[in-house]
Amino acid sequence: SSDLVRVLKQNGRSLLTAYVVPKKTSGVTADEQLRFAAQQERTAGKLAQVADDYARASNYDDLKKFWKFWQEVEGASIRAMLDTLETLGVIGSSDPSSTLDGLVASGRVLRQNRRLLVRWLTTLTNWGYLIAHHGTYTLSLGGAKTADLESQLSALEKSFGDDASLGGFVEHVASSLRNHLGLLSGELKPLTLLFPEGSWRVAEALYEKNPAVRHHNGLLAATVRTLAESWNPDKTIRVLEIGAGTGGTSVAILPFLPHARTEYWYTDASPYFFQQAKEKFKSYPFIQYSVYDLNRNPEEQGHRPSTYDVIIAANVLHNAHDSSAALRGIRELLRPGGHLLLQIGRASCRERV
């Protein structure tokens, strides 16, 4: 039966225009819902305090160093984009669209990378490095004045190449920018640069060791620690990490979970990372490894509704074709009173070159 109905009287007739029914709660009673709400309110207060304490204790000198590093990365990236577009004949072309189509047809640019080049053109124009005129693009004075790529990369390597927290990041930036043409054509696979000779060294530098990542992962870890400490000591805490990849977030979080009563699902869109991850995290026997693709139905992948107490998704939601649908799927996996820890980077296109 309905809790509430709305009836419209019209011309002596009663018309049912709307009705409200109780939301299905998988057997959760009203008292339990109130208890969950009170518990969540208390937890929210604790987490707000954790965030404040973490902000006060953070090492901002490291973050300032990373910001200086990133500004130099952006400068080199701009020059690399301009050089690549000039080499491909897009800048100065009387018909850039046809030029791009020709590059795809000739195999110099993969079809899926055509959109990337269009985004570069739009972005570089918005930033003032290109001038768009009647569908053509030419270098602006600012674009022409940017320092050449090799001198910028040499300066970057000199300033940060020997830094323990940034050296691997520098290596990846330099190899990526120097190999734009091979990456665009598909001749060179991105994973080759991310895992040179199969090593995780560069990937860990990007996703685990640099100051910005350590800062954000530290806050996630402090949050998980607070949740674990407030958890019922008689109950297992079930954690799902989506997009765990090389384990950059996992390595920060796992030490704060109780071994004897934690079930941790380490997932990624494919099993590519699992073998190395199992070796890396062999001291955590409570980890289980499973595929989780944001673009597929969770239940079809073996993840049942209302299963997890904490779901962690750090810098992975951008891989969803439909972020709203992906979030709905994630929401179904949470138990009543569960927590979703979502980390999303606010990235400009410069960070994707």
mmCIF file of C-alpha atoms in Angstrom:
data_model
loop_
_atom_site.group_PDB
_atom_site.id
_atom_site.type_symbol
_atom_site.label_atom_id
_atom_site.label_comp_id
_atom_site.label_asym_id
_atom_site.label_seq_id
_atom_site.Cartn_x
_atom_site.Cartn_y
_atom_site.Cartn_z
ATOM 1 C CA SER A 1 0.000 0.000 0.000
ATOM 2 C CA SER A 2 1.031 3.610 -0.527
ATOM 3 C CA ASP A 3 2.071 5.927 2.284
ATOM 4 C CA LEU A 4 0.974 8.991 0.349
ATOM 5 C CA VAL A 5 -1.166 9.666 -2.722
ATOM 6 C CA ARG A 6 -2.059 12.826 -4.591
ATOM 7 C CA VAL A 7 -5.528 13.015 -6.130
ATOM 8 C CA LEU A 8 -6.584 15.773 -8.510
ATOM 9 C CA LYS A 9 -10.284 16.717 -8.640
ATOM 10 C CA GLN A 10 -11.240 17.659 -12.191
ATOM 11 C CA ASN A 11 -14.733 18.011 -13.701
ATOM 12 C CA GLY A 12 -16.214 16.010 -10.848
ATOM 13 C CA ARG A 13 -13.740 13.175 -11.336
ATOM 14 C CA SER A 14 -10.896 12.034 -9.093
ATOM 15 C CA LEU A 15 -7.605 11.438 -10.900
ATOM 16 C CA LEU A 16 -4.629 9.719 -9.260
ATOM 17 C CA THR A 17 -1.695 11.921 -10.302
ATOM 18 C CA ALA A 18 1.091 10.687 -7.993
ATOM 19 C CA TYR A 19 1.851 8.244 -5.249
ATOM 20 C CA VAL A 20 4.764 7.512 -2.946
ATOM 21 C CA VAL A 21 5.756 4.067 -1.759
ATOM 22 C CA PRO A 22 8.374 3.143 0.842
ATOM 23 C CA LYS A 23 11.800 2.528 -0.661
ATOM 24 C CA LYS A 24 12.817 -1.110 -0.551
ATOM 25 C CA THR A 25 15.549 -1.465 2.030
ATOM 26 C CA SER A 26 16.469 -5.134 1.777
ATOM 27 C CA GLY A 27 14.889 -5.915 5.145
ATOM 28 C CA VAL A 28 16.351 -2.926 6.985
ATOM 29 C CA THR A 29 13.896 -1.683 9.611
ATOM 30 C CA ALA A 30 13.114 1.944 10.388
ATOM 31 C CA ASP A 31 14.966 1.654 13.708
ATOM 32 C CA GLU A 32 18.020 0.303 11.920
ATOM 33 C CA GLN A 33 17.895 3.157 9.425
ATOM 34 C CA LEU A 34 17.805 5.669 12.288
ATOM 35 C CA ARG A 35 20.739 3.927 13.929
ATOM 36 C CA PHE A 36 22.695 4.007 10.664
ATOM 37 C CA ALA A 37 21.921 7.711 10.262
ATOM 38 C CA ALA A 38 23.105 8.510 13.798
ATOM 39 C CA GLN A 39 26.241 6.446 13.295
ATOM 40 C CA GLN A 40 26.995 8.178 10.006
ATOM 41 C CA GLU A 41 26.561 11.577 11.616
ATOM 42 C CA ARG A 42 29.075 10.671 14.322
ATOM 43 C CA THR A 43 31.482 9.260 11.753
ATOM 44 C CA ALA A 44 31.138 12.368 9.574
ATOM 45 C CA GLY A 45 32.178 14.507 12.541
ATOM 46 C CA LYS A 46 35.238 12.340 13.138
ATOM 47 C CA LEU A 47 36.222 12.416 9.471
ATOM 48 C CA ALA A 48 35.893 16.196 9.314
ATOM 49 C CA GLN A 49 38.281 16.425 12.255
ATOM 50 C CA VAL A 50 40.663 13.987 10.555
ATOM 51 C CA ALA A 51 40.734 16.178 7.432
ATOM 52 C CA ASP A 52 41.428 19.311 9.491
ATOM 53 C CA ASP A 53 44.217 17.622 11.444
ATOM 54 C CA TYR A 54 45.734 16.214 8.268
ATOM 55 C CA ALA A 55 45.713 19.604 6.551
ATOM 56 C CA ARG A 56 47.502 21.212 9.499
ATOM 57 C CA ALA A 57 50.169 18.487 9.643
ATOM 58 C CA SER A 58 50.837 18.271 5.884
ATOM 59 C CA ASN A 59 54.260 18.944 4.395
ATOM 60 C CA TYR A 60 53.528 21.920 2.162
ATOM 61 C CA ASP A 61 57.183 22.344 1.204
ATOM 62 C CA ASP A 62 56.939 19.070 -0.712
ATOM 63 C CA LEU A 63 53.708 20.204 -2.362
ATOM 64 C CA LYS A 64 55.308 23.508 -3.375
ATOM 65 C CA LYS A 65 58.186 21.556 -4.894
ATOM 66 C CA PHE A 66 55.726 19.454 -6.862
ATOM 67 C CA TRP A 67 53.890 22.568 -8.068
ATOM 68 C CA LYS A 68 57.169 24.032 -9.357
ATOM 69 C CA PHE A 69 57.930 20.723 -11.057
ATOM 70 C CA TRP A 70 54.455 20.581 -12.606
ATOM 71 C CA GLN A 71 54.720 24.093 -14.017
ATOM 72 C CA GLU A 72 57.881 23.017 -15.853
ATOM 73 C CA VAL A 73 56.134 19.857 -17.065
ATOM 74 C CA GLU A 74 53.288 21.963 -18.462
ATOM 75 C CA GLY A 75 55.715 24.248 -20.292
ATOM 76 C CA ALA A 76 57.460 21.294 -21.928
ATOM 77 C CA SER A 77 54.120 19.678 -22.753
ATOM 78 C CA ILE A 78 52.907 22.784 -24.566
ATOM 79 C CA ARG A 79 56.051 22.887 -26.680
ATOM 80 C CA ALA A 80 55.762 19.153 -27.441
ATOM 81 C CA MET A 81 52.136 19.527 -28.588
ATOM 82 C CA LEU A 82 53.021 22.445 -30.861
ATOM 83 C CA ASP A 83 56.009 20.585 -32.334
ATOM 84 C CA THR A 84 53.932 17.463 -32.972
ATOM 85 C CA LEU A 85 51.095 19.371 -34.651
ATOM 86 C CA GLU A 86 53.621 21.194 -36.857
ATOM 87 C CA THR A 87 55.431 17.967 -37.781
ATOM 88 C CA LEU A 88 52.129 16.332 -38.734
ATOM 89 C CA GLY A 89 51.256 19.313 -40.922
ATOM 90 C CA VAL A 90 48.135 20.307 -38.962
ATOM 91 C CA ILE A 91 49.340 23.794 -37.992
ATOM 92 C CA GLY A 92 49.295 25.909 -41.125
ATOM 93 C CA SER A 93 47.073 23.505 -43.062
ATOM 94 C CA SER A 94 44.320 25.140 -45.111
ATOM 95 C CA ASP A 95 41.982 22.295 -44.064
ATOM 96 C CA PRO A 96 43.035 20.800 -40.706
ATOM 97 C CA SER A 97 40.078 18.423 -40.599
ATOM 98 C CA SER A 98 41.038 16.841 -43.919
ATOM 99 C CA THR A 99 44.661 16.769 -42.813
ATOM 100 C CA LEU A 100 43.682 14.836 -39.686
ATOM 101 C CA ASP A 101 41.596 12.430 -41.762
ATOM 102 C CA GLY A 102 44.585 11.892 -44.025
ATOM 103 C CA LEU A 103 46.853 11.197 -41.052
ATOM 104 C CA VAL A 104 44.411 8.531 -39.850
ATOM 105 C CA ALA A 105 44.094 7.029 -43.325
ATOM 106 C CA SER A 106 47.877 6.851 -43.731
ATOM 107 C CA GLY A 107 48.348 5.228 -40.319
ATOM 108 C CA ARG A 108 50.364 8.083 -38.825
ATOM 109 C CA VAL A 109 47.613 8.660 -36.246
ATOM 110 C CA LEU A 110 45.353 6.012 -34.744
ATOM 111 C CA ARG A 111 41.660 6.735 -35.253
ATOM 112 C CA GLN A 112 41.038 7.009 -31.506
ATOM 113 C CA ASN A 113 43.852 9.578 -31.229
ATOM 114 C CA ARG A 114 42.286 11.944 -33.753
ATOM 115 C CA ARG A 115 40.060 13.340 -30.986
ATOM 116 C CA LEU A 116 43.139 13.992 -28.871
ATOM 117 C CA LEU A 117 44.688 16.143 -31.608
ATOM 118 C CA VAL A 118 41.441 18.097 -31.994
ATOM 119 C CA ARG A 119 41.479 18.702 -28.240
ATOM 120 C CA TRP A 120 45.072 19.896 -28.448
ATOM 121 C CA LEU A 121 44.127 22.396 -31.145
ATOM 122 C CA THR A 122 41.190 23.707 -29.124
ATOM 123 C CA THR A 123 43.137 23.899 -25.889
ATOM 124 C CA LEU A 124 46.237 25.536 -27.373
ATOM 125 C CA THR A 125 43.997 28.107 -29.028
ATOM 126 C CA ASN A 126 42.211 28.822 -25.744
ATOM 127 C CA TRP A 127 45.559 29.245 -23.985
ATOM 128 C CA GLY A 128 46.765 31.676 -26.643
ATOM 129 C CA TYR A 129 49.496 29.576 -28.262
ATOM 130 C CA LEU A 130 47.593 29.138 -31.534
ATOM 131 C CA ILE A 131 45.455 31.521 -33.574
ATOM 132 C CA ALA A 132 42.336 30.076 -35.164
ATOM 133 C CA HIS A 133 41.161 31.848 -38.326
ATOM 134 C CA HIS A 134 38.450 30.504 -40.645
ATOM 135 C CA GLY A 135 39.176 26.928 -39.603
ATOM 136 C CA THR A 136 42.962 27.153 -39.871
ATOM 137 C CA TYR A 137 45.564 27.345 -37.110
ATOM 138 C CA THR A 138 48.792 29.336 -36.958
ATOM 139 C CA LEU A 139 51.314 29.901 -34.201
ATOM 140 C CA SER A 140 50.738 32.985 -32.068
ATOM 141 C CA LEU A 141 53.636 35.119 -30.894
ATOM 142 C CA GLY A 142 53.450 33.346 -27.532
ATOM 143 C CA GLY A 143 53.567 29.935 -29.190
ATOM 144 C CA ALA A 144 56.532 30.889 -31.330
ATOM 145 C CA LYS A 145 58.474 32.182 -28.326
ATOM 146 C CA THR A 146 58.259 29.061 -26.166
ATOM 147 C CA ALA A 147 61.661 27.445 -25.597
ATOM 148 C CA ASP A 148 62.540 24.366 -27.646
ATOM 149 C CA LEU A 149 61.519 21.001 -26.209
ATOM 150 C CA GLU A 150 64.983 19.518 -25.630
ATOM 151 C CA SER A 151 66.213 22.526 -23.654
ATOM 152 C CA GLN A 152 63.099 22.387 -21.461
ATOM 153 C CA LEU A 153 63.450 18.640 -20.869
ATOM 154 C CA SER A 154 67.152 19.005 -20.098
ATOM 155 C CA ALA A 155 66.334 21.664 -17.513
ATOM 156 C CA LEU A 156 63.627 19.446 -16.041
ATOM 157 C CA GLU A 157 66.017 16.503 -15.793
ATOM 158 C CA LYS A 158 68.728 18.669 -14.250
ATOM 159 C CA SER A 159 66.376 20.141 -11.630
ATOM 160 C CA PHE A 160 64.412 17.043 -10.651
ATOM 161 C CA GLY A 161 65.965 13.957 -12.248
ATOM 162 C CA ASP A 162 67.888 12.961 -9.115
ATOM 163 C CA ASP A 163 65.019 13.702 -6.726
ATOM 164 C CA ALA A 164 63.914 10.477 -5.021
ATOM 165 C CA SER A 165 60.235 11.443 -5.157
ATOM 166 C CA LEU A 166 60.202 12.845 -8.705
ATOM 167 C CA GLY A 167 62.981 11.166 -10.696
ATOM 168 C CA GLY A 168 60.775 8.423 -12.120
ATOM 169 C CA PHE A 169 58.086 10.971 -12.956
ATOM 170 C CA VAL A 170 60.655 13.056 -14.865
ATOM 171 C CA GLU A 171 61.716 9.960 -16.799
ATOM 172 C CA HIS A 172 58.130 9.222 -17.822
ATOM 173 C CA VAL A 173 57.364 12.796 -18.856
ATOM 174 C CA ALA A 174 60.527 13.039 -20.941
ATOM 175 C CA SER A 175 60.052 9.682 -22.679
ATOM 176 C CA SER A 176 56.387 10.440 -23.404
ATOM 177 C CA LEU A 177 57.002 13.902 -24.860
ATOM 178 C CA ARG A 178 59.936 12.708 -26.941
ATOM 179 C CA ASN A 179 57.809 9.896 -28.388
ATOM 180 C CA HIS A 180 54.580 11.687 -29.306
ATOM 181 C CA LEU A 181 54.663 10.518 -32.915
ATOM 182 C CA GLY A 182 55.166 6.869 -32.029
ATOM 183 C CA LEU A 183 52.437 6.988 -29.395
ATOM 184 C CA LEU A 184 49.967 8.666 -31.747
ATOM 185 C CA SER A 185 50.572 6.125 -34.516
ATOM 186 C CA GLY A 186 50.393 3.140 -32.176
ATOM 187 C CA GLU A 187 53.928 2.100 -33.111
ATOM 188 C CA LEU A 188 54.827 2.599 -29.445
ATOM 189 C CA LYS A 189 52.504 1.317 -26.720
ATOM 190 C CA PRO A 190 51.944 3.589 -23.689
ATOM 191 C CA LEU A 191 52.505 0.647 -21.326
ATOM 192 C CA THR A 192 56.005 0.277 -22.735
ATOM 193 C CA LEU A 193 56.882 3.677 -21.306
ATOM 194 C CA LEU A 194 54.928 3.163 -18.083
ATOM 195 C CA PHE A 195 56.577 -0.216 -17.419
ATOM 196 C CA PRO A 196 60.005 -0.057 -19.110
ATOM 197 C CA GLU A 197 61.374 -3.590 -19.453
ATOM 198 C CA GLY A 198 58.519 -4.767 -17.257
ATOM 199 C CA SER A 199 59.653 -2.716 -14.264
ATOM 200 C CA TRP A 200 57.105 -1.008 -11.969
ATOM 201 C CA ARG A 201 59.637 1.702 -11.055
ATOM 202 C CA VAL A 202 58.165 4.438 -13.264
ATOM 203 C CA ALA A 203 54.533 3.546 -12.562
ATOM 204 C CA GLU A 204 55.165 3.655 -8.816
ATOM 205 C CA ALA A 205 56.853 7.033 -9.198
ATOM 206 C CA LEU A 206 53.686 8.369 -10.834
ATOM 207 C CA TYR A 207 51.049 6.709 -8.663
ATOM 208 C CA GLU A 208 52.737 6.185 -5.313
ATOM 209 C CA LYS A 209 55.855 8.222 -4.586
ATOM 210 C CA ASN A 210 55.470 11.781 -5.850
ATOM 211 C CA PRO A 211 54.499 14.424 -3.250
ATOM 212 C CA ALA A 212 51.025 15.168 -4.628
ATOM 213 C CA VAL A 213 50.008 11.503 -4.718
ATOM 214 C CA ARG A 214 51.477 10.862 -1.264
ATOM 215 C CA HIS A 215 49.484 13.798 0.095
ATOM 216 C CA HIS A 216 46.168 12.586 -1.319
ATOM 217 C CA ASN A 217 46.784 8.941 -0.457
ATOM 218 C CA GLY A 218 47.750 9.983 3.050
ATOM 219 C CA LEU A 219 44.381 11.621 3.526
ATOM 220 C CA LEU A 220 42.622 8.497 2.241
ATOM 221 C CA ALA A 221 44.693 6.394 4.623
ATOM 222 C CA ALA A 222 43.820 8.636 7.584
ATOM 223 C CA THR A 223 40.161 8.319 6.645
ATOM 224 C CA VAL A 224 40.322 4.526 6.420
ATOM 225 C CA ARG A 225 42.166 4.351 9.732
ATOM 226 C CA THR A 226 39.396 6.345 11.421
ATOM 227 C CA LEU A 227 36.706 4.114 9.916
ATOM 228 C CA ALA A 228 38.572 0.963 10.970
ATOM 229 C CA GLU A 229 39.083 2.224 14.529
ATOM 230 C CA SER A 230 35.390 2.989 14.908
ATOM 231 C CA TRP A 231 34.312 -0.350 13.410
ATOM 232 C CA ASN A 232 32.533 -2.962 15.487
ATOM 233 C CA PRO A 233 35.404 -5.174 16.746
ATOM 234 C CA ASP A 234 33.236 -8.273 16.366
ATOM 235 C CA LYS A 235 32.549 -7.709 12.669
ATOM 236 C CA THR A 236 34.598 -8.135 9.523
ATOM 237 C CA ILE A 237 35.129 -4.956 7.537
ATOM 238 C CA ARG A 238 34.751 -5.596 3.816
ATOM 239 C CA VAL A 239 36.650 -3.212 1.537
ATOM 240 C CA LEU A 240 36.499 -2.953 -2.252
ATOM 241 C CA GLU A 241 39.171 -0.956 -4.076
ATOM 242 C CA ILE A 242 38.223 -0.165 -7.661
ATOM 243 C CA GLY A 243 41.025 0.529 -10.118
ATOM 244 C CA ALA A 244 43.787 -0.554 -7.743
ATOM 245 C CA GLY A 245 46.308 -0.763 -10.607
ATOM 246 C CA THR A 246 49.871 -0.802 -9.281
ATOM 247 C CA GLY A 247 48.673 -0.454 -5.695
ATOM 248 C CA GLY A 248 49.706 3.153 -5.102
ATOM 249 C CA THR A 249 46.622 3.802 -2.971
ATOM 250 C CA SER A 250 46.576 0.300 -1.484
ATOM 251 C CA VAL A 251 50.078 0.637 -0.064
ATOM 252 C CA ALA A 252 48.977 3.674 1.943
ATOM 253 C CA ILE A 253 45.725 2.137 3.200
ATOM 254 C CA LEU A 254 46.489 -1.505 3.992
ATOM 255 C CA PRO A 255 48.643 -0.915 7.107
ATOM 256 C CA PHE A 256 45.651 0.628 8.899
ATOM 257 C CA LEU A 257 43.291 -2.309 8.435
ATOM 258 C CA PRO A 258 43.034 -5.078 11.061
ATOM 259 C CA HIS A 259 44.438 -8.282 9.540
ATOM 260 C CA ALA A 260 42.206 -10.641 11.482
ATOM 261 C CA ARG A 261 38.910 -9.064 10.488
ATOM 262 C CA THR A 262 39.422 -7.457 7.084
ATOM 263 C CA GLU A 263 38.326 -8.713 3.685
ATOM 264 C CA TYR A 264 39.978 -6.573 0.999
ATOM 265 C CA TRP A 265 39.098 -6.863 -2.676
ATOM 266 C CA TYR A 266 41.892 -5.560 -4.895
ATOM 267 C CA THR A 267 40.335 -5.011 -8.312
ATOM 268 C CA ASP A 268 41.145 -3.579 -11.691
ATOM 269 C CA ALA A 269 39.563 -3.638 -15.151
ATOM 270 C CA SER A 270 41.829 -6.533 -16.121
ATOM 271 C CA PRO A 271 44.078 -8.985 -14.246
ATOM 272 C CA TYR A 272 47.188 -7.340 -15.798
ATOM 273 C CA PHE A 273 48.514 -6.031 -12.470
ATOM 274 C CA PHE A 274 47.568 -8.920 -10.215
ATOM 275 C CA GLN A 275 50.672 -11.106 -10.406
ATOM 276 C CA GLN A 276 53.009 -8.273 -9.407
ATOM 277 C CA ALA A 277 50.525 -6.991 -6.826
ATOM 278 C CA LYS A 278 50.354 -10.401 -5.156
ATOM 279 C CA GLU A 279 54.104 -10.299 -4.680
ATOM 280 C CA LYS A 280 54.062 -6.694 -3.517
ATOM 281 C CA PHE A 281 51.315 -7.310 -0.952
ATOM 282 C CA LYS A 282 52.144 -10.870 0.108
ATOM 283 C CA SER A 283 52.233 -9.787 3.768
ATOM 284 C CA TYR A 284 48.490 -9.055 3.609
ATOM 285 C CA PRO A 285 46.812 -12.467 3.381
ATOM 286 C CA PHE A 286 43.329 -10.961 3.607
ATOM 287 C CA ILE A 287 43.556 -9.511 0.066
ATOM 288 C CA GLN A 288 41.503 -11.104 -2.693
ATOM 289 C CA TYR A 289 42.035 -10.234 -6.349
ATOM 290 C CA SER A 290 39.221 -9.790 -8.828
ATOM 291 C CA VAL A 291 38.319 -8.003 -12.048
ATOM 292 C CA TYR A 292 36.018 -5.004 -11.738
ATOM 293 C CA ASP A 293 35.203 -2.980 -14.836
ATOM 294 C CA LEU A 294 33.307 0.256 -14.181
ATOM 295 C CA ASN A 295 31.565 -0.104 -17.524
ATOM 296 C CA ARG A 296 30.029 -3.491 -16.758
ATOM 297 C CA ASN A 297 27.312 -4.640 -14.406
ATOM 298 C CA PRO A 298 28.976 -5.336 -11.006
ATOM 299 C CA GLU A 299 26.835 -8.385 -10.282
ATOM 300 C CA GLU A 300 27.800 -9.957 -13.599
ATOM 301 C CA GLN A 301 31.410 -9.666 -12.418
ATOM 302 C CA GLY A 302 30.728 -11.513 -9.173
ATOM 303 C CA HIS A 303 30.179 -8.499 -6.908
ATOM 304 C CA ARG A 304 26.844 -8.783 -5.126
ATOM 305 C CA PRO A 305 24.705 -5.843 -3.951
ATOM 306 C CA SER A 306 25.014 -4.651 -0.333
ATOM 307 C CA THR A 307 28.326 -6.459 0.163
ATOM 308 C CA TYR A 308 30.948 -3.848 1.032
ATOM 309 C CA ASP A 309 31.389 -1.572 4.038
ATOM 310 C CA VAL A 310 33.964 0.678 2.365
ATOM 311 C CA ILE A 311 34.522 1.251 -1.355
ATOM 312 C CA ILE A 312 37.620 3.124 -2.521
ATOM 313 C CA ALA A 313 37.837 4.569 -6.029
ATOM 314 C CA ALA A 314 40.905 6.771 -6.452
ATOM 315 C CA ASN A 315 41.458 8.464 -9.808
ATOM 316 C CA VAL A 316 39.496 5.855 -11.736
ATOM 317 C CA LEU A 317 36.028 7.291 -12.362
ATOM 318 C CA HIS A 318 37.275 9.093 -15.500
ATOM 319 C CA ASN A 319 37.521 5.643 -17.122
ATOM 320 C CA ALA A 320 33.738 5.229 -16.977
ATOM 321 C CA HIS A 321 31.835 5.751 -20.217
ATOM 322 C CA ASP A 322 28.878 6.931 -18.116
ATOM 323 C CA SER A 323 29.976 8.152 -14.683
ATOM 324 C CA SER A 324 26.397 8.339 -13.362
ATOM 325 C CA ALA A 325 25.743 4.711 -14.286
ATOM 326 C CA ALA A 326 29.072 3.675 -12.780
ATOM 327 C CA LEU A 327 28.254 5.437 -9.515
ATOM 328 C CA ARG A 328 24.830 3.818 -9.386
ATOM 329 C CA GLY A 329 26.497 0.431 -9.727
ATOM 330 C CA ILE A 330 28.953 1.274 -6.962
ATOM 331 C CA ARG A 331 26.162 2.529 -4.723
ATOM 332 C CA GLU A 332 24.358 -0.785 -5.009
ATOM 333 C CA LEU A 333 27.426 -2.585 -3.697
ATOM 334 C CA LEU A 334 27.533 -0.613 -0.442
ATOM 335 C CA ARG A 335 25.935 -1.975 2.675
ATOM 336 C CA PRO A 336 23.552 0.314 4.584
ATOM 337 C CA GLY A 337 25.755 2.762 6.483
ATOM 338 C CA GLY A 338 28.712 2.029 4.191
ATOM 339 C CA HIS A 339 31.215 4.587 2.929
ATOM 340 C CA LEU A 340 32.398 5.520 -0.568
ATOM 341 C CA LEU A 341 35.828 7.167 -0.654
ATOM 342 C CA LEU A 342 36.079 8.821 -4.051
ATOM 343 C CA GLN A 343 39.156 10.688 -5.243
ATOM 344 C CA ILE A 344 38.968 12.607 -8.504
ATOM 345 C CA GLY A 345 41.756 14.698 -9.970
ATOM 346 C CA ARG A 346 40.866 18.053 -11.471
ATOM 347 C CA ALA A 347 43.133 17.709 -14.480
ATOM 348 C CA SER A 348 43.690 20.063 -17.368
ATOM 349 C CA CYS A 349 44.472 18.689 -20.799
ATOM 350 C CA ARG A 350 48.137 19.474 -20.146
ATOM 351 C CA GLU A 351 48.179 16.593 -17.703
ATOM 352 C CA ARG A 352 47.112 14.191 -20.429
ATOM 353 C CA VAL A 353 49.868 14.765 -22.949
#
